[in-house]
C-alpha positions as a printed Julia matrix, in Angstrom:
140×3 Matrix{Float64}:
 74.83  -14.19  -75.85
 71.87  -16.14  -77.02
 69.73  -18.23  -74.7
 68.36  -21.6   -75.73
 65.81  -23.78  -73.96
 67.4   -26.46  -71.82
 66.33  -29.28  -74.12
 68.35  -27.69  -76.97
 71.57  -27.41  -74.97
 74.3   -29.58  -76.53
 75.85  -30.58  -73.18
 72.73  -30.5   -71.01
 73.98  -31.88  -67.69
 77.5   -32.92  -68.61
 79.19  -36.2   -69.35
 79.17  -39.49  -67.48
 82.13  -40.21  -65.18
 81.94  -43.93  -66.03
 81.47  -43.42  -69.78
 83.14  -40.08  -70.59
 81.85  -39.98  -74.17
 78.19  -40.29  -73.05
 75.96  -37.46  -71.87
 74.0   -37.77  -68.62
 70.46  -38.22  -69.86
 68.46  -39.83  -67.04
 67.89  -39.54  -63.32
 67.05  -42.47  -61.04
 64.32  -41.27  -58.69
 65.22  -43.89  -56.05
 69.03  -43.42  -56.13
 68.78  -39.69  -56.84
 71.71  -40.0   -59.27
 72.16  -39.04  -62.91
 73.17  -41.74  -65.39
 73.96  -42.08  -69.08
 72.4   -44.56  -71.47
 75.26  -47.05  -70.98
 75.1   -46.91  -67.17
 71.48  -48.03  -67.39
 72.18  -50.79  -69.95
 75.54  -52.3   -68.91
 77.01  -50.05  -66.22
 76.62  -49.54  -62.49
 72.87  -48.91  -62.68
 72.18  -52.08  -64.69
 72.68  -54.41  -61.72
 69.92  -56.53  -60.23
 69.58  -54.31  -57.14
 68.57  -51.35  -59.35
 66.03  -53.31  -61.36
 62.6   -51.68  -61.19
 63.95  -48.22  -60.31
 62.05  -45.4   -61.98
 64.12  -43.37  -64.45
 63.24  -39.89  -65.69
 64.89  -37.79  -68.39
 67.26  -35.23  -66.88
 65.51  -32.39  -68.7
 62.12  -33.48  -67.38
 63.47  -33.87  -63.82
 65.05  -30.42  -64.02
 61.83  -28.87  -65.34
 59.77  -30.52  -62.59
 62.25  -29.35  -59.98
 62.05  -25.8   -61.3
 58.25  -25.92  -61.31
 58.16  -27.51  -57.83
 56.01  -30.41  -58.98
 58.36  -33.29  -58.36
 57.04  -36.28  -56.41
 59.13  -35.11  -53.45
 57.5   -31.67  -53.61
 54.03  -33.19  -53.78
 54.84  -35.46  -50.83
 56.29  -32.5   -48.92
 53.19  -30.4   -49.54
 50.97  -33.3   -48.46
 53.03  -33.67  -45.28
 52.72  -29.93  -44.59
 48.96  -30.14  -45.04
 48.75  -33.02  -42.58
 50.88  -31.05  -40.09
 48.64  -28.0   -40.49
 45.59  -30.15  -39.86
 47.21  -31.74  -36.79
 48.12  -28.31  -35.4
 44.55  -27.1   -35.94
 43.14  -30.19  -34.19
 45.54  -29.67  -31.27
 44.48  -26.03  -31.08
 40.81  -27.02  -30.78
 41.7   -29.65  -28.17
 43.67  -27.06  -26.23
 40.72  -24.66  -26.35
 38.47  -27.42  -24.94
 40.96  -28.2   -22.19
 41.19  -24.51  -21.31
 37.39  -24.17  -21.19
 37.12  -27.29  -19.01
 39.89  -25.96  -16.77
 38.09  -22.66  -16.21
 34.81  -24.43  -15.46
 36.52  -26.83  -13.06
 38.33  -23.95  -11.38
 35.04  -22.1   -10.84
 33.45  -25.23   -9.35
 36.44  -25.73   -7.05
 36.23  -22.09   -5.93
 32.57  -22.61   -4.98
 33.38  -25.8    -3.05
 36.32  -24.13   -1.28
 34.24  -21.08   -0.31
 31.58  -23.39    1.08
 34.18  -25.37    3.04
 35.69  -22.15    4.42
 32.23  -20.91    5.46
 31.57  -24.22    7.25
 34.96  -24.01    9.0
 34.3   -20.43   10.09
 30.88  -21.4    11.48
 32.37  -24.4    13.28
 35.16  -22.23   14.7
 32.63  -19.62   15.79
 30.51  -22.28   17.53
 33.59  -23.68   19.28
 34.68  -20.18   20.34
 31.18  -19.47   21.66
 31.18  -22.79   23.52
 34.6   -22.1    25.07
 33.55  -18.61   26.14
 30.4   -19.96   27.75
 32.49  -22.57   29.58
 34.86  -19.85   30.73
 31.97  -17.78   32.05
 30.63  -20.8    33.96
 34.01  -21.52   35.48
 34.64  -17.91   36.49
 31.14  -17.51   37.94
 31.54  -20.42   40.33
């Protein structure tokens, strides 16, 4: 066996199903389909709705796909970067919320301890008052 670079392959990506004598030589980046020369000139990809679509040679599209530098890969990497940044921002926000929560909890603990102390003092004063009233009643 002898290996040849892809661009030297006689069949490359096969033959067109609409024009069986023509090789598939281009890829539409919008349709994500391979077409032959005739498809793009007079065939199914020559219609008005496909006008303005970006075509790329099949060999070039294959090479970009193998090198992971296609526009989709670039867009995917950009999306991943934005997600990483969003996760990092959320992490910092969560750390701030946690710090605020702990501070608020400490302040609430102080307020609750103070309220409990006041209640205990009030209860003690009421108990003392009731005991003094009881002593007065029993002494009479």
